[in-house]
Amino acid sequence: MTEGYIKFHCNWENEEIHFPEELFLSLEKERSILYKLGLIGMYPDGIGFGNISVRTNGGSFLITGSATGQFPTLNQSHYSMVSESSFGDNSITCKGLTKASAESLTHAAIYRAIPEVGAVVHVHCLWLWEKLLNHYPTTSGEIEYGTPEMALAVQSLAAEMGMSDENIIIMGGHREGILAFGKNLKEATTQIIEIYNRYQND
Ligand SMILES: [Zn+2]
C-alpha cells in the first residue's frame, strides 16, 4: 500500500456470534460454488482471496472472515459481523471469532450505495478480470486495494449503476478483483457464474 494512506483499522470484538443455520447454509452453498471454480481460494504464498457477504439489517452485514480463502468449507466461527464502517478513517467495527478483512469496506460501499442490495461477492480471477477490464464498470487503475479511495470509488460507481441485469464491478487497481452484487446471495453469485461461463470459451 502506498505511503501516506490511512492505515486500515479493524475494531474487532473477538467474541462468538450466532446466526441462523439457514443463513449459514445458504452462504456455504454459494461460497462452495465459487471455491470449486477457484474464484475464492489461496495463492501459493498462503494469502487467501475472495469473500462473500450478506446484509443482515441496515448497514450491518455478515462476511467471510480474513484468511479463510483456503478452506473448502467454513463453519460459523469463520464469519464476522460488520456493524460499522468509516471510509474516512479506513476502519470497520466487527464481531466474531474471525476478524473481517480490509475488503469489507468495499462490500460496505455497495450496501451504502444501493439499498436493494442484499448480498455482495468478491472474487479473484486474472483471465476474467483482463477480459472485463474497462468493458464493464471499472474503478480507476490508480486506486489501490484496501484504501478509502477504493471504497469511495466503488460506492459512486454502484450508485450510478443501481440495480440492473448485470451487477458487476471491475476493480481496476486491484489486479484480479471483481465484485458482483444482487438482491440476495443466489443472485450475486449467479452474476459471477454466468459471466465466468460466458467468457470462458471466448
Ligand atoms: Zn480482493
XYZ file of C-alpha atoms and ligand atoms in Angstrom:
203
model
C 0.000 0.000 0.000
C 1.230 3.461 -0.885
C 2.647 5.519 1.924
C 0.518 8.376 3.140
C -2.669 6.346 3.161
C -4.512 5.994 6.392
C -3.783 2.512 7.646
C -6.748 0.144 7.753
C -8.045 -0.336 11.244
C -10.305 -3.126 12.402
C -12.152 -2.583 15.684
C -12.552 -6.250 16.369
C -14.632 -7.696 19.161
C -13.291 -11.246 19.397
C -16.467 -12.888 20.551
C -18.619 -15.694 19.259
C -21.545 -14.683 17.068
C -24.600 -16.759 16.283
C -26.697 -16.510 13.201
C -29.465 -18.681 11.770
C -28.363 -22.072 10.443
C -30.426 -21.471 7.327
C -28.439 -18.323 6.555
C -25.186 -20.150 7.237
C -26.130 -22.970 4.855
C -27.056 -20.595 2.071
C -23.739 -18.748 2.480
C -21.850 -22.032 2.381
C -23.743 -23.258 -0.648
C -22.895 -20.190 -2.731
C -19.360 -19.990 -1.412
C -18.605 -23.599 -2.314
C -19.628 -22.970 -5.940
C -17.137 -20.094 -6.105
C -14.476 -22.073 -4.273
C -14.717 -25.004 -6.700
C -14.153 -22.627 -9.607
C -11.091 -21.184 -7.884
C -12.728 -17.765 -7.581
C -12.245 -17.937 -3.821
C -9.079 -19.633 -2.653
C -5.460 -19.207 -1.701
C -2.322 -18.212 -3.614
C 0.786 -20.408 -3.390
C 2.264 -17.888 -0.938
C -0.530 -18.652 1.519
C -2.545 -15.471 1.056
C -6.264 -16.120 0.793
C -8.574 -14.268 -1.590
C -12.271 -13.778 -2.196
C -15.111 -13.126 0.207
C -18.878 -13.100 0.271
C -21.277 -11.165 2.434
C -24.951 -10.817 3.127
C -26.756 -7.813 4.568
C -28.374 -8.613 7.883
C -30.079 -5.307 8.600
C -29.437 -1.698 7.671
C -25.710 -1.174 7.345
C -24.704 -4.413 9.078
C -23.539 -7.425 7.151
C -22.138 -10.867 7.730
C -18.927 -11.618 5.824
C -16.448 -14.473 5.488
C -13.514 -13.552 7.729
C -9.928 -12.775 6.783
C -7.595 -15.689 5.954
C -10.441 -18.118 5.246
C -9.920 -18.351 1.474
C -8.042 -21.646 1.623
C -10.834 -23.615 3.278
C -13.235 -25.608 1.069
C -15.926 -25.290 3.730
C -16.301 -22.987 6.696
C -18.119 -23.030 9.986
C -19.843 -20.176 11.766
C -16.659 -19.189 13.581
C -15.112 -18.164 10.224
C -17.691 -15.445 9.726
C -17.609 -11.904 11.045
C -20.408 -9.410 11.598
C -19.537 -5.909 10.412
C -21.662 -3.312 12.156
C -19.911 -0.079 11.213
C -17.580 1.189 8.567
C -15.868 4.510 8.033
C -14.197 5.267 4.723
C -12.627 8.459 6.049
C -10.923 6.620 8.909
C -10.414 3.481 6.797
C -11.898 1.452 9.606
C -14.570 -1.083 10.379
C -16.155 -2.413 13.536
C -16.763 -6.143 13.564
C -17.547 -9.013 15.877
C -16.852 -12.729 15.617
C -14.174 -15.346 16.248
C -12.558 -14.302 12.951
C -11.985 -10.682 12.046
C -13.235 -9.123 8.845
C -10.692 -8.097 6.197
C -9.977 -4.660 4.775
C -12.040 -5.703 1.776
C -15.140 -5.404 3.955
C -15.021 -1.685 3.203
C -15.735 -2.416 -0.447
C -18.724 -4.532 0.492
C -19.923 -1.731 2.782
C -19.604 0.708 -0.121
C -22.085 -1.260 -2.236
C -24.562 -1.700 0.607
C -24.431 2.041 1.188
C -24.856 2.904 -2.463
C -27.836 0.662 -3.233
C -30.408 -0.065 -0.525
C -31.874 -3.013 -2.512
C -28.598 -4.916 -2.447
C -28.769 -7.888 -0.099
C -25.502 -9.643 -0.943
C -22.037 -8.908 -2.318
C -19.489 -11.319 -3.729
C -15.803 -10.504 -4.286
C -13.688 -12.927 -6.296
C -10.260 -13.038 -7.913
C -9.785 -14.320 -11.445
C -6.994 -12.972 -13.640
C -8.216 -14.032 -17.098
C -11.762 -12.863 -16.438
C -10.526 -9.602 -14.932
C -8.392 -8.970 -18.015
C -11.321 -9.635 -20.336
C -13.779 -7.457 -18.440
C -11.417 -4.597 -17.549
C -12.875 -1.334 -18.890
C -15.676 -3.234 -20.681
C -17.719 -3.382 -17.505
C -17.941 -0.594 -14.928
C -14.337 -0.328 -13.750
C -12.728 1.695 -10.974
C -9.616 3.712 -11.839
C -6.370 1.766 -12.161
C -4.759 4.355 -9.891
C -6.885 3.382 -6.919
C -5.425 0.590 -4.859
C -6.961 -2.221 -2.913
C -7.749 -1.623 0.740
C -7.813 2.153 0.518
C -10.653 4.524 1.404
C -10.409 5.758 -2.197
C -11.347 2.292 -3.458
C -14.392 2.185 -1.180
C -15.463 5.667 -2.326
C -14.912 4.797 -5.994
C -16.958 1.604 -5.684
C -19.685 3.477 -3.831
C -20.080 6.120 -6.511
C -19.881 3.603 -9.348
C -22.518 1.388 -7.718
C -24.776 4.391 -7.049
C -24.558 5.311 -10.726
C -25.297 1.745 -11.808
C -28.174 0.958 -9.483
C -29.738 -2.475 -9.889
C -29.732 -3.887 -13.388
C -29.335 -7.238 -15.127
C -25.577 -7.138 -14.768
C -24.328 -6.007 -11.427
C -20.603 -6.377 -11.910
C -17.784 -4.000 -10.961
C -14.178 -4.495 -12.030
C -11.602 -3.186 -9.557
C -9.119 -1.574 -11.934
C -6.383 -1.039 -9.349
C -6.899 -4.396 -7.670
C -5.498 -6.908 -10.154
C -7.862 -9.895 -10.499
C -10.511 -8.235 -8.311
C -14.145 -8.474 -9.398
C -17.282 -7.574 -7.438
C -20.845 -8.699 -8.011
C -23.988 -7.851 -6.127
C -27.641 -8.766 -6.085
C -30.855 -8.663 -4.108
C -29.787 -11.900 -2.446
C -26.839 -14.284 -2.283
C -28.017 -16.523 -5.078
C -28.441 -13.551 -7.382
C -24.994 -12.140 -6.578
C -23.263 -15.484 -7.141
C -25.179 -16.131 -10.353
C -23.852 -12.831 -11.733
C -20.316 -14.145 -11.448
C -21.030 -17.684 -12.629
C -22.877 -16.517 -15.723
C -20.166 -14.124 -16.782
C -17.484 -16.711 -15.997
C -19.180 -19.298 -18.219
C -19.873 -16.828 -20.989
C -16.289 -15.628 -21.290
C -14.567 -18.911 -20.557
C -14.679 -20.156 -24.147
C -14.446 -16.747 -25.681
Zn -9.514 -8.954 -3.486
